[in-house]
Amino acid sequence: MAARGHDAAACLDGTGLCEADVLREGIDDSLSREQECRFYENVIRLSGDPSIGLELGDVVIPERYGLFGYALLSAETFERVLVLAESFGPMAFSFFSFGYGKQGRDAWFELRGNPDTSPDLTRVFVDRGLAAAARTFRAILGQRFYLHHVLLPHASNGNADNYLRMFQSPVSFSSQHSRLVFDAALLEEPLLNNHRGTSLHLEQQCQLIMARLSGQGRFVDSVRMQVLSRPGVFPDIDVVANSLGLSTRTLKRRLRDENTGYREIVDELRYGLALEYLGKTRLPMEQISTLLGYRESANFSHAFKRWEGLSPSIWRRENTSALPLS
């Protein structure tokens, strides 16, 4: 939106957040559902562009999805990517579930469910979701990925050319589906960066997070669930408090009642995940640092030395001699 001449304050009007909050956590990781809707209402109003969702989705790269994104990138085939998206989509998207199918020579990826928002917001969320999916699939398959057809549930509203430019394929509006349709032969295509061992491990970690997201337990487990809900992002305490409908002061008090604190929880989760990534995958340090929410690899290295008394690279050499190549 800055490129269109709109500042952060105007986009965040009514959300209760400021630019510093967004810079610290990222827009999708700073906002509750209500705040997210208000933010996108502002974006629609300021841009005056009903198809703004296309632009918002086209800037998303797989790594932005954290653990889920890296699982997609290391999958063996494109069909496995779609299976993972169907299983773990809630880790990355709040308003839809994902699905895929095949009929004859065509296969498709689709958004499922109704976000229960206004028609204008629903349009933006559908456009953003499908544009982000198309961008992700192109990043995963390279030039092999192209679309046969796109189905959208809303009218074109005079913006059909924007959709043709984005998807580079025929687009049908006012459909019953939100779908990207492509050649079914792509399902068997190997990925550019596939690695079976890494993919299986990351999938297990996604399963763990999804289990925690759907589980019930002590208050501290609810906090852990919120911390893990956005892989690669470890939000500030006020963001978690807002997600739980509490004041920061109340959240701190309730954690004290369970003999812990927010910083201890974050460190515990980071430490456990660090050992998993270092000991059971061949992910480079830069990717591990990103997955653990560190902007710089040096910050991760300092934290790991505090936990283990060794640098991450030395710990990995001493503890992963039997790690299989695949």
CSV table of N, CA and C in Angstrom, one decimal, residues 146-310:
chain,number,residue,atom,x,y,z
A,146,TYR,N,1.8,-24.0,-15.0
A,146,TYR,CA,0.9,-23.0,-15.7
A,146,TYR,C,-0.5,-23.4,-15.5
A,147,LEU,N,-1.4,-22.5,-15.6
A,147,LEU,CA,-2.8,-22.7,-15.3
A,147,LEU,C,-3.6,-22.9,-16.6
A,148,HIS,N,-4.6,-23.9,-16.6
A,148,HIS,CA,-5.5,-24.0,-17.7
A,148,HIS,C,-6.7,-23.1,-17.5
A,149,HIS,N,-7.1,-22.8,-16.3
A,149,HIS,CA,-8.4,-22.1,-16.0
A,149,HIS,C,-8.4,-21.7,-14.6
A,150,VAL,N,-9.1,-20.6,-14.3
A,150,VAL,CA,-9.3,-20.2,-12.9
A,150,VAL,C,-10.8,-19.9,-12.7
A,151,LEU,N,-11.4,-20.4,-11.6
A,151,LEU,CA,-12.8,-20.2,-11.3
A,151,LEU,C,-12.9,-19.3,-10.1
A,152,LEU,N,-13.7,-18.3,-10.1
A,152,LEU,CA,-13.9,-17.4,-9.0
A,152,LEU,C,-15.4,-17.2,-8.7
A,153,PRO,N,-15.7,-17.1,-7.4
A,153,PRO,CA,-17.1,-17.1,-7.1
A,153,PRO,C,-17.8,-15.7,-7.2
A,154,HIS,N,-17.0,-14.7,-7.5
A,154,HIS,CA,-17.5,-13.3,-7.5
A,154,HIS,C,-17.5,-12.8,-9.0
A,155,ALA,N,-18.2,-11.7,-9.2
A,155,ALA,CA,-18.3,-11.1,-10.5
A,155,ALA,C,-17.0,-10.3,-10.8
A,156,SER,N,-16.8,-10.0,-12.1
A,156,SER,CA,-15.5,-9.3,-12.4
A,156,SER,C,-15.5,-7.9,-12.1
A,157,ASN,N,-16.7,-7.3,-12.0
A,157,ASN,CA,-16.8,-5.8,-11.7
A,157,ASN,C,-15.9,-4.9,-12.5
A,158,GLY,N,-15.8,-5.3,-13.8
A,158,GLY,CA,-15.0,-4.5,-14.7
A,158,GLY,C,-13.5,-4.7,-14.6
A,159,ASN,N,-13.1,-5.7,-13.8
A,159,ASN,CA,-11.6,-5.8,-13.6
A,159,ASN,C,-11.1,-7.1,-14.2
A,160,ALA,N,-11.8,-7.7,-15.2
A,160,ALA,CA,-11.3,-9.0,-15.7
A,160,ALA,C,-9.9,-8.9,-16.2
A,161,ASP,N,-9.5,-7.8,-16.8
A,161,ASP,CA,-8.1,-7.8,-17.3
A,161,ASP,C,-7.0,-8.0,-16.2
A,162,ASN,N,-7.3,-7.5,-14.9
A,162,ASN,CA,-6.4,-7.7,-13.8
A,162,ASN,C,-6.2,-9.2,-13.5
A,163,TYR,N,-7.3,-9.9,-13.6
A,163,TYR,CA,-7.2,-11.4,-13.3
A,163,TYR,C,-6.5,-12.1,-14.4
A,164,LEU,N,-6.7,-11.7,-15.7
A,164,LEU,CA,-6.0,-12.3,-16.8
A,164,LEU,C,-4.5,-12.1,-16.7
A,165,ARG,N,-4.1,-10.9,-16.3
A,165,ARG,CA,-2.7,-10.6,-16.2
A,165,ARG,C,-2.1,-11.4,-15.0
A,166,MET,N,-2.8,-11.5,-13.9
A,166,MET,CA,-2.3,-12.2,-12.8
A,166,MET,C,-2.1,-13.7,-13.0
A,167,PHE,N,-3.2,-14.4,-13.6
A,167,PHE,CA,-3.2,-15.8,-13.7
A,167,PHE,C,-2.7,-16.3,-15.0
A,168,GLN,N,-2.6,-15.5,-16.0
A,168,GLN,CA,-2.2,-15.9,-17.4
A,168,GLN,C,-2.9,-17.1,-17.9
A,169,SER,N,-4.3,-17.0,-17.7
A,169,SER,CA,-5.1,-18.1,-18.1
A,169,SER,C,-6.6,-17.6,-18.2
A,170,PRO,N,-7.4,-18.3,-18.9
A,170,PRO,CA,-8.9,-17.9,-18.9
A,170,PRO,C,-9.4,-17.9,-17.4
A,171,VAL,N,-10.3,-17.0,-17.2
A,171,VAL,CA,-10.9,-16.8,-15.8
A,171,VAL,C,-12.4,-16.8,-16.0
A,172,SER,N,-13.1,-17.6,-15.2
A,172,SER,CA,-14.6,-17.6,-15.2
A,172,SER,C,-15.0,-17.0,-13.8
A,173,PHE,N,-15.9,-16.0,-13.9
A,173,PHE,CA,-16.4,-15.4,-12.7
A,173,PHE,C,-17.8,-15.9,-12.4
A,174,SER,N,-18.3,-15.6,-11.2
A,174,SER,CA,-19.6,-16.0,-10.7
A,174,SER,C,-19.7,-17.5,-10.7
A,175,SER,N,-18.6,-18.2,-10.4
A,175,SER,CA,-18.6,-19.7,-10.4
A,175,SER,C,-19.1,-20.2,-9.0
A,176,GLN,N,-19.3,-21.4,-8.9
A,176,GLN,CA,-19.6,-22.0,-7.6
A,176,GLN,C,-18.3,-22.4,-6.8
A,177,HIS,N,-17.2,-22.2,-7.4
A,177,HIS,CA,-15.9,-22.7,-6.9
A,177,HIS,C,-14.9,-21.5,-6.8
A,178,SER,N,-13.9,-21.7,-6.0
A,178,SER,CA,-12.7,-20.9,-6.0
A,178,SER,C,-11.5,-21.8,-6.3
A,179,ARG,N,-11.1,-21.9,-7.6
A,179,ARG,CA,-10.2,-23.0,-8.0
A,179,ARG,C,-9.1,-22.5,-9.0
A,180,LEU,N,-8.0,-23.1,-8.9
A,180,LEU,CA,-6.9,-23.0,-9.9
A,180,LEU,C,-6.9,-24.4,-10.6
A,181,VAL,N,-7.1,-24.4,-11.9
A,181,VAL,CA,-7.2,-25.6,-12.7
A,181,VAL,C,-5.9,-25.7,-13.5
A,182,PHE,N,-5.3,-26.9,-13.5
A,182,PHE,CA,-4.0,-27.1,-14.2
A,182,PHE,C,-3.9,-28.5,-14.7
A,183,ASP,N,-2.9,-28.8,-15.5
A,183,ASP,CA,-2.7,-30.1,-16.1
A,183,ASP,C,-2.5,-31.2,-15.0
A,184,ALA,N,-3.3,-32.2,-15.0
A,184,ALA,CA,-3.1,-33.3,-14.0
A,184,ALA,C,-1.8,-34.0,-14.0
A,185,ALA,N,-1.1,-33.9,-15.2
A,185,ALA,CA,0.3,-34.5,-15.2
A,185,ALA,C,1.2,-33.9,-14.3
A,186,LEU,N,1.0,-32.6,-13.9
A,186,LEU,CA,1.9,-31.9,-12.9
A,186,LEU,C,1.9,-32.6,-11.5
A,187,LEU,N,0.8,-33.3,-11.2
A,187,LEU,CA,0.8,-34.0,-9.9
A,187,LEU,C,2.0,-34.9,-9.6
A,188,GLU,N,2.5,-35.5,-10.7
A,188,GLU,CA,3.6,-36.4,-10.5
A,188,GLU,C,5.0,-35.8,-10.6
A,189,GLU,N,5.0,-34.5,-10.9
A,189,GLU,CA,6.2,-33.8,-11.1
A,189,GLU,C,7.0,-33.7,-9.8
A,190,PRO,N,8.3,-34.0,-9.9
A,190,PRO,CA,9.2,-33.8,-8.7
A,190,PRO,C,9.5,-32.3,-8.5
A,191,LEU,N,9.7,-32.0,-7.2
A,191,LEU,CA,9.9,-30.6,-6.9
A,191,LEU,C,11.4,-30.3,-7.1
A,192,LEU,N,11.7,-29.0,-7.3
A,192,LEU,CA,13.0,-28.5,-7.5
A,192,LEU,C,14.0,-28.8,-6.3
A,193,ASN,N,13.4,-28.7,-5.1
A,193,ASN,CA,14.2,-28.9,-3.9
A,193,ASN,C,13.7,-30.0,-3.0
A,194,ASN,N,13.2,-31.1,-3.6
A,194,ASN,CA,12.6,-32.1,-2.8
A,194,ASN,C,13.7,-32.9,-2.0
A,195,HIS,N,13.3,-33.3,-0.8
A,195,HIS,CA,14.3,-34.0,0.1
A,195,HIS,C,13.4,-34.8,1.0
A,196,ARG,N,13.3,-36.1,0.8
A,196,ARG,CA,12.4,-36.9,1.5
A,196,ARG,C,12.6,-36.9,3.0
A,197,GLY,N,13.8,-37.0,3.5
A,197,GLY,CA,14.0,-37.0,4.9
A,197,GLY,C,13.6,-35.7,5.6
A,198,THR,N,14.0,-34.6,5.0
A,198,THR,CA,13.6,-33.3,5.6
A,198,THR,C,12.1,-33.1,5.5
A,199,SER,N,11.5,-33.5,4.4
A,199,SER,CA,10.0,-33.3,4.3
A,199,SER,C,9.3,-34.1,5.3
A,200,LEU,N,9.6,-35.3,5.5
A,200,LEU,CA,8.9,-36.2,6.5
A,200,LEU,C,9.1,-35.6,7.9
A,201,HIS,N,10.3,-35.1,8.3
A,201,HIS,CA,10.4,-34.5,9.6
A,201,HIS,C,9.6,-33.2,9.7
A,202,LEU,N,9.6,-32.4,8.7
A,202,LEU,CA,8.8,-31.1,8.8
A,202,LEU,C,7.4,-31.4,8.9
A,203,GLU,N,6.9,-32.5,8.2
A,203,GLU,CA,5.5,-32.9,8.2
A,203,GLU,C,5.2,-33.3,9.7
A,204,GLN,N,6.0,-34.0,10.3
A,204,GLN,CA,5.8,-34.4,11.7
A,204,GLN,C,5.7,-33.2,12.6
A,205,GLN,N,6.5,-32.2,12.4
A,205,GLN,CA,6.4,-31.0,13.2
A,205,GLN,C,5.1,-30.3,12.9
A,206,CYS,N,4.7,-30.3,11.7
A,206,CYS,CA,3.4,-29.6,11.4
A,206,CYS,C,2.2,-30.4,12.1
A,207,GLN,N,2.3,-31.7,12.1
A,207,GLN,CA,1.3,-32.5,12.8
A,207,GLN,C,1.3,-32.2,14.3
A,208,LEU,N,2.5,-32.0,14.9
A,208,LEU,CA,2.6,-31.6,16.3
A,208,LEU,C,1.9,-30.3,16.6
A,209,ILE,N,2.2,-29.3,15.7
A,209,ILE,CA,1.6,-28.0,15.9
A,209,ILE,C,0.1,-28.1,15.7
A,210,MET,N,-0.4,-28.8,14.7
A,210,MET,CA,-1.9,-28.9,14.5
A,210,MET,C,-2.5,-29.6,15.7
A,211,ALA,N,-1.9,-30.6,16.2
A,211,ALA,CA,-2.5,-31.2,17.4
A,211,ALA,C,-2.6,-30.3,18.6
A,212,ARG,N,-1.6,-29.4,18.7
A,212,ARG,CA,-1.6,-28.4,19.8
A,212,ARG,C,-2.7,-27.4,19.6
A,213,LEU,N,-2.8,-27.0,18.3
A,213,LEU,CA,-3.8,-26.0,17.9
A,213,LEU,C,-5.2,-26.5,18.2
A,214,SER,N,-5.5,-27.8,18.2
A,214,SER,CA,-6.8,-28.3,18.4
A,214,SER,C,-7.0,-28.9,19.8
A,215,GLY,N,-5.9,-28.9,20.6
A,215,GLY,CA,-6.0,-29.6,21.9
A,215,GLY,C,-6.6,-28.7,23.0
A,216,GLN,N,-6.8,-29.3,24.1
A,216,GLN,CA,-7.3,-28.6,25.3
A,216,GLN,C,-6.4,-28.9,26.4
A,217,GLY,N,-6.3,-28.0,27.4
A,217,GLY,CA,-5.4,-28.3,28.5
A,217,GLY,C,-5.2,-27.1,29.4
A,218,ARG,N,-4.1,-27.0,30.1
A,218,ARG,CA,-3.9,-26.0,31.1
A,218,ARG,C,-3.8,-24.6,30.3
A,219,PHE,N,-3.8,-23.5,31.1
A,219,PHE,CA,-3.7,-22.2,30.5
A,219,PHE,C,-2.4,-22.1,29.7
A,220,VAL,N,-1.3,-22.6,30.4
A,220,VAL,CA,0.0,-22.5,29.7
A,220,VAL,C,0.0,-23.2,28.4
A,221,ASP,N,-0.8,-24.3,28.2
A,221,ASP,CA,-0.9,-24.9,26.9
A,221,ASP,C,-1.6,-24.1,25.9
A,222,SER,N,-2.5,-23.3,26.3
A,222,SER,CA,-3.2,-22.3,25.4
A,222,SER,C,-2.2,-21.3,24.9
A,223,VAL,N,-1.3,-20.9,25.8
A,223,VAL,CA,-0.3,-19.9,25.4
A,223,VAL,C,0.6,-20.5,24.4
A,224,ARG,N,1.1,-21.7,24.7
A,224,ARG,CA,2.0,-22.4,23.8
A,224,ARG,C,1.3,-22.6,22.4
A,225,MET,N,0.0,-22.9,22.4
A,225,MET,CA,-0.7,-23.0,21.2
A,225,MET,C,-0.7,-21.7,20.3
A,226,GLN,N,-0.9,-20.6,21.0
A,226,GLN,CA,-0.8,-19.3,20.3
A,226,GLN,C,0.6,-19.0,19.8
A,227,VAL,N,1.6,-19.3,20.6
A,227,VAL,CA,3.0,-19.1,20.1
A,227,VAL,C,3.3,-19.9,18.9
A,228,LEU,N,2.8,-21.1,18.8
A,228,LEU,CA,3.1,-22.1,17.7
A,228,LEU,C,2.2,-21.9,16.5
A,229,SER,N,1.1,-21.1,16.7
A,229,SER,CA,0.1,-21.0,15.6
A,229,SER,C,0.6,-20.4,14.3
A,230,ARG,N,1.7,-19.6,14.4
A,230,ARG,CA,2.3,-19.0,13.2
A,230,ARG,C,3.7,-19.4,13.1
A,231,PRO,N,4.0,-20.5,12.4
A,231,PRO,CA,5.4,-21.1,12.4
A,231,PRO,C,6.4,-20.0,11.9
A,232,GLY,N,7.5,-19.9,12.6
A,232,GLY,CA,8.5,-19.0,12.2
A,232,GLY,C,8.4,-17.6,12.9
A,233,VAL,N,7.3,-17.4,13.6
A,233,VAL,CA,7.0,-16.2,14.3
A,233,VAL,C,6.8,-16.5,15.8
A,234,PHE,N,7.5,-15.8,16.6
A,234,PHE,CA,7.3,-15.9,18.1
A,234,PHE,C,6.9,-14.5,18.6
A,235,PRO,N,5.5,-14.3,18.7
A,235,PRO,CA,5.0,-13.0,18.9
A,235,PRO,C,5.3,-12.5,20.3
A,236,ASP,N,5.2,-11.1,20.4
A,236,ASP,CA,5.3,-10.5,21.7
A,236,ASP,C,4.2,-10.9,22.6
A,237,ILE,N,4.3,-10.7,23.9
A,237,ILE,CA,3.3,-11.2,24.8
A,237,ILE,C,2.0,-10.4,24.6
A,238,ASP,N,2.0,-9.1,24.2
A,238,ASP,CA,0.8,-8.4,24.1
A,238,ASP,C,0.0,-8.9,22.9
A,239,VAL,N,0.7,-9.5,21.9
A,239,VAL,CA,-0.1,-10.1,20.7
A,239,VAL,C,-0.8,-11.3,21.2
A,240,VAL,N,-0.1,-12.2,22.0
A,240,VAL,CA,-0.7,-13.4,22.5
A,240,VAL,C,-1.9,-13.1,23.4
A,241,ALA,N,-1.7,-12.1,24.3
A,241,ALA,CA,-2.7,-11.7,25.2
A,241,ALA,C,-4.0,-11.3,24.4
A,242,ASN,N,-3.8,-10.5,23.4
A,242,ASN,CA,-4.9,-10.0,22.6
A,242,ASN,C,-5.6,-11.2,21.9
A,243,SER,N,-4.8,-12.2,21.4
A,243,SER,CA,-5.4,-13.3,20.8
A,243,SER,C,-6.3,-14.2,21.7
A,244,LEU,N,-5.9,-14.1,23.0
A,244,LEU,CA,-6.6,-14.9,24.0
A,244,LEU,C,-7.7,-14.1,24.7
A,245,GLY,N,-7.9,-12.8,24.3
A,245,GLY,CA,-8.9,-11.9,24.8
A,245,GLY,C,-8.6,-11.5,26.2
A,246,LEU,N,-7.3,-11.3,26.6
A,246,LEU,CA,-6.9,-10.9,27.9
A,246,LEU,C,-6.0,-9.7,27.8
A,247,SER,N,-5.9,-9.0,29.0
A,247,SER,CA,-4.9,-8.0,29.1
A,247,SER,C,-3.5,-8.6,29.3
A,248,THR,N,-2.4,-7.9,29.0
A,248,THR,CA,-1.1,-8.5,29.2
A,248,THR,C,-0.9,-8.7,30.7
A,249,ARG,N,-1.4,-7.9,31.5
A,249,ARG,CA,-1.2,-8.1,32.9
A,249,ARG,C,-1.9,-9.3,33.4
A,250,THR,N,-3.1,-9.6,32.9
A,250,THR,CA,-3.8,-10.8,33.3
A,250,THR,C,-3.1,-12.1,32.8
A,251,LEU,N,-2.6,-12.0,31.6
A,251,LEU,CA,-1.8,-13.2,31.1
A,251,LEU,C,-0.6,-13.5,31.9
A,252,LYS,N,0.1,-12.4,32.3
A,252,LYS,CA,1.3,-12.6,33.1
A,252,LYS,C,0.9,-13.2,34.5
A,253,ARG,N,-0.2,-12.7,35.0
A,253,ARG,CA,-0.6,-13.3,36.4
A,253,ARG,C,-1.0,-14.7,36.3
A,254,ARG,N,-1.7,-15.1,35.2
A,254,ARG,CA,-2.1,-16.5,35.1
A,254,ARG,C,-1.0,-17.4,34.8
A,255,LEU,N,0.0,-16.9,34.1
A,255,LEU,CA,1.2,-17.8,33.9
A,255,LEU,C,2.0,-17.9,35.2
A,256,ARG,N,2.1,-16.9,36.0
A,256,ARG,CA,2.7,-17.0,37.3
A,256,ARG,C,2.0,-18.0,38.2
A,257,ASP,N,0.7,-18.1,38.1
A,257,ASP,CA,-0.1,-19.0,38.9
A,257,ASP,C,0.3,-20.5,38.5
A,258,GLU,N,0.8,-20.7,37.3
A,258,GLU,CA,1.3,-22.0,36.8
A,258,GLU,C,2.8,-22.1,36.9
A,259,ASN,N,3.4,-21.2,37.6
A,259,ASN,CA,4.9,-21.2,37.9
A,259,ASN,C,5.7,-21.1,36.6
A,260,THR,N,5.3,-20.2,35.8
A,260,THR,CA,6.1,-20.0,34.6
A,260,THR,C,5.9,-18.6,34.1
A,261,GLY,N,6.5,-18.2,33.0
A,261,GLY,CA,6.4,-16.9,32.4
A,261,GLY,C,6.5,-16.9,30.9
A,262,TYR,N,6.1,-15.9,30.3
A,262,TYR,CA,6.0,-15.9,28.8
A,262,TYR,C,7.4,-16.1,28.2
A,263,ARG,N,8.4,-15.5,28.7
A,263,ARG,CA,9.8,-15.6,28.1
A,263,ARG,C,10.3,-17.1,28.3
A,264,GLU,N,9.9,-17.7,29.4
A,264,GLU,CA,10.3,-19.1,29.6
A,264,GLU,C,9.7,-20.0,28.6
A,265,ILE,N,8.4,-19.7,28.3
A,265,ILE,CA,7.7,-20.6,27.4
A,265,ILE,C,8.3,-20.4,26.0
A,266,VAL,N,8.6,-19.2,25.6
A,266,VAL,CA,9.1,-19.0,24.2
A,266,VAL,C,10.5,-19.7,24.1
A,267,ASP,N,11.3,-19.5,25.2
A,267,ASP,CA,12.7,-20.1,25.2
A,267,ASP,C,12.6,-21.7,25.1
A,268,GLU,N,11.6,-22.2,25.9
A,268,GLU,CA,11.4,-23.7,25.9
A,268,GLU,C,11.1,-24.2,24.5
A,269,LEU,N,10.2,-23.5,23.8
A,269,LEU,CA,9.7,-23.9,22.5
A,269,LEU,C,10.8,-23.8,21.5
A,270,ARG,N,11.5,-22.7,21.6
A,270,ARG,CA,12.6,-22.4,20.6
A,270,ARG,C,13.7,-23.5,20.8
A,271,TYR,N,14.1,-23.8,22.1
A,271,TYR,CA,15.1,-24.7,22.4
A,271,TYR,C,14.8,-26.1,21.9
A,272,GLY,N,13.5,-26.5,22.1
A,272,GLY,CA,13.1,-27.8,21.7
A,272,GLY,C,13.1,-28.0,20.2
A,273,LEU,N,12.6,-27.0,19.5
A,273,LEU,CA,12.6,-27.0,18.0
A,273,LEU,C,14.0,-26.9,17.5
A,274,ALA,N,14.9,-26.1,18.1
A,274,ALA,CA,16.3,-26.1,17.6
A,274,ALA,C,16.9,-27.4,17.7
A,275,LEU,N,16.7,-28.2,18.7
A,275,LEU,CA,17.3,-29.5,18.8
A,275,LEU,C,16.8,-30.4,17.7
A,276,GLU,N,15.5,-30.3,17.5
A,276,GLU,CA,14.9,-31.1,16.4
A,276,GLU,C,15.5,-30.8,15.0
A,277,TYR,N,15.5,-29.5,14.7
A,277,TYR,CA,16.0,-29.1,13.4
A,277,TYR,C,17.5,-29.5,13.2
A,278,LEU,N,18.3,-29.2,14.2
A,278,LEU,CA,19.7,-29.5,14.1
A,278,LEU,C,20.0,-31.0,14.1
A,279,GLY,N,19.2,-31.8,14.9
A,279,GLY,CA,19.5,-33.2,15.0
A,279,GLY,C,18.9,-34.1,14.0
A,280,LYS,N,17.7,-33.6,13.4
A,280,LYS,CA,17.0,-34.5,12.6
A,280,LYS,C,16.8,-34.0,11.1
A,281,THR,N,17.3,-32.9,10.8
A,281,THR,CA,17.2,-32.4,9.4
A,281,THR,C,18.6,-31.9,9.0
A,282,ARG,N,18.7,-31.6,7.7
A,282,ARG,CA,19.9,-31.0,7.1
A,282,ARG,C,19.6,-29.6,6.7
A,283,LEU,N,18.6,-29.0,7.3
A,283,LEU,CA,18.3,-27.6,7.0
A,283,LEU,C,19.5,-26.7,7.3
A,284,PRO,N,19.9,-25.7,6.5
A,284,PRO,CA,21.0,-24.8,6.8
A,284,PRO,C,20.6,-23.9,7.9
A,285,MET,N,21.7,-23.4,8.6
A,285,MET,CA,21.5,-22.5,9.7
A,285,MET,C,20.6,-21.3,9.5
A,286,GLU,N,20.7,-20.8,8.3
A,286,GLU,CA,19.8,-19.6,8.0
A,286,GLU,C,18.4,-20.0,8.0
A,287,GLN,N,18.0,-21.1,7.5
A,287,GLN,CA,16.6,-21.6,7.5
A,287,GLN,C,16.1,-21.9,8.9
A,288,ILE,N,17.0,-22.5,9.7
A,288,ILE,CA,16.6,-22.8,11.1
A,288,ILE,C,16.4,-21.6,11.9
A,289,SER,N,17.3,-20.6,11.7
A,289,SER,CA,17.2,-19.3,12.4
A,289,SER,C,15.8,-18.7,12.0
A,290,THR,N,15.5,-18.7,10.7
A,290,THR,CA,14.2,-18.1,10.3
A,290,THR,C,13.0,-18.9,11.0
A,291,LEU,N,13.1,-20.2,11.0
A,291,LEU,CA,12.0,-21.0,11.6
A,291,LEU,C,11.8,-20.7,13.0
A,292,LEU,N,12.9,-20.4,13.7
A,292,LEU,CA,12.9,-20.1,15.1
A,292,LEU,C,12.6,-18.6,15.4
A,293,GLY,N,12.3,-17.8,14.4
A,293,GLY,CA,12.0,-16.5,14.6
A,293,GLY,C,13.1,-15.5,14.8
A,294,TYR,N,14.3,-15.9,14.4
A,294,TYR,CA,15.4,-15.0,14.6
A,294,TYR,C,15.7,-14.3,13.2
A,295,ARG,N,15.9,-13.0,13.3
A,295,ARG,CA,16.2,-12.2,12.0
A,295,ARG,C,17.6,-12.5,11.5
A,296,GLU,N,18.5,-12.8,12.4
A,296,GLU,CA,19.9,-13.0,12.1
A,296,GLU,C,20.4,-14.3,12.6
A,297,SER,N,21.2,-15.1,11.9
A,297,SER,CA,21.7,-16.3,12.3
A,297,SER,C,22.6,-16.1,13.6
A,298,ALA,N,23.2,-15.0,13.7
A,298,ALA,CA,24.1,-14.8,14.9
A,298,ALA,C,23.3,-14.7,16.2
A,299,ASN,N,22.0,-14.2,16.1
A,299,ASN,CA,21.2,-14.2,17.3
A,299,ASN,C,20.8,-15.6,17.7
A,300,PHE,N,20.5,-16.4,16.7
A,300,PHE,CA,20.2,-17.8,17.1
A,300,PHE,C,21.4,-18.5,17.7
A,301,SER,N,22.6,-18.3,17.1
A,301,SER,CA,23.8,-18.9,17.6
A,301,SER,C,24.1,-18.4,19.1
A,302,HIS,N,23.9,-17.2,19.4
A,302,HIS,CA,24.1,-16.7,20.8
A,302,HIS,C,23.1,-17.4,21.7
A,303,ALA,N,21.8,-17.5,21.3
A,303,ALA,CA,20.8,-18.1,22.1
A,303,ALA,C,21.2,-19.6,22.4
A,304,PHE,N,21.6,-20.3,21.3
A,304,PHE,CA,21.9,-21.7,21.4
A,304,PHE,C,23.1,-21.9,22.4
A,305,LYS,N,24.1,-21.1,22.3
A,305,LYS,CA,25.2,-21.2,23.2
A,305,LYS,C,24.8,-21.0,24.6
A,306,ARG,N,23.8,-20.2,24.9
A,306,ARG,CA,23.3,-20.0,26.2
A,306,ARG,C,22.6,-21.2,26.7
A,307,TRP,N,21.9,-21.9,25.8
A,307,TRP,CA,21.2,-23.2,26.2
A,307,TRP,C,22.1,-24.4,26.4
A,308,GLU,N,23.0,-24.5,25.4
A,308,GLU,CA,23.8,-25.8,25.4
A,308,GLU,C,25.3,-25.6,25.7
A,309,GLY,N,25.7,-24.4,25.7
A,309,GLY,CA,27.2,-24.2,25.9
A,309,GLY,C,28.0,-24.4,24.7
A,310,LEU,N,27.4,-24.7,23.5
A,310,LEU,CA,28.1,-25.0,22.3
A,310,LEU,C,27.4,-24.2,21.2
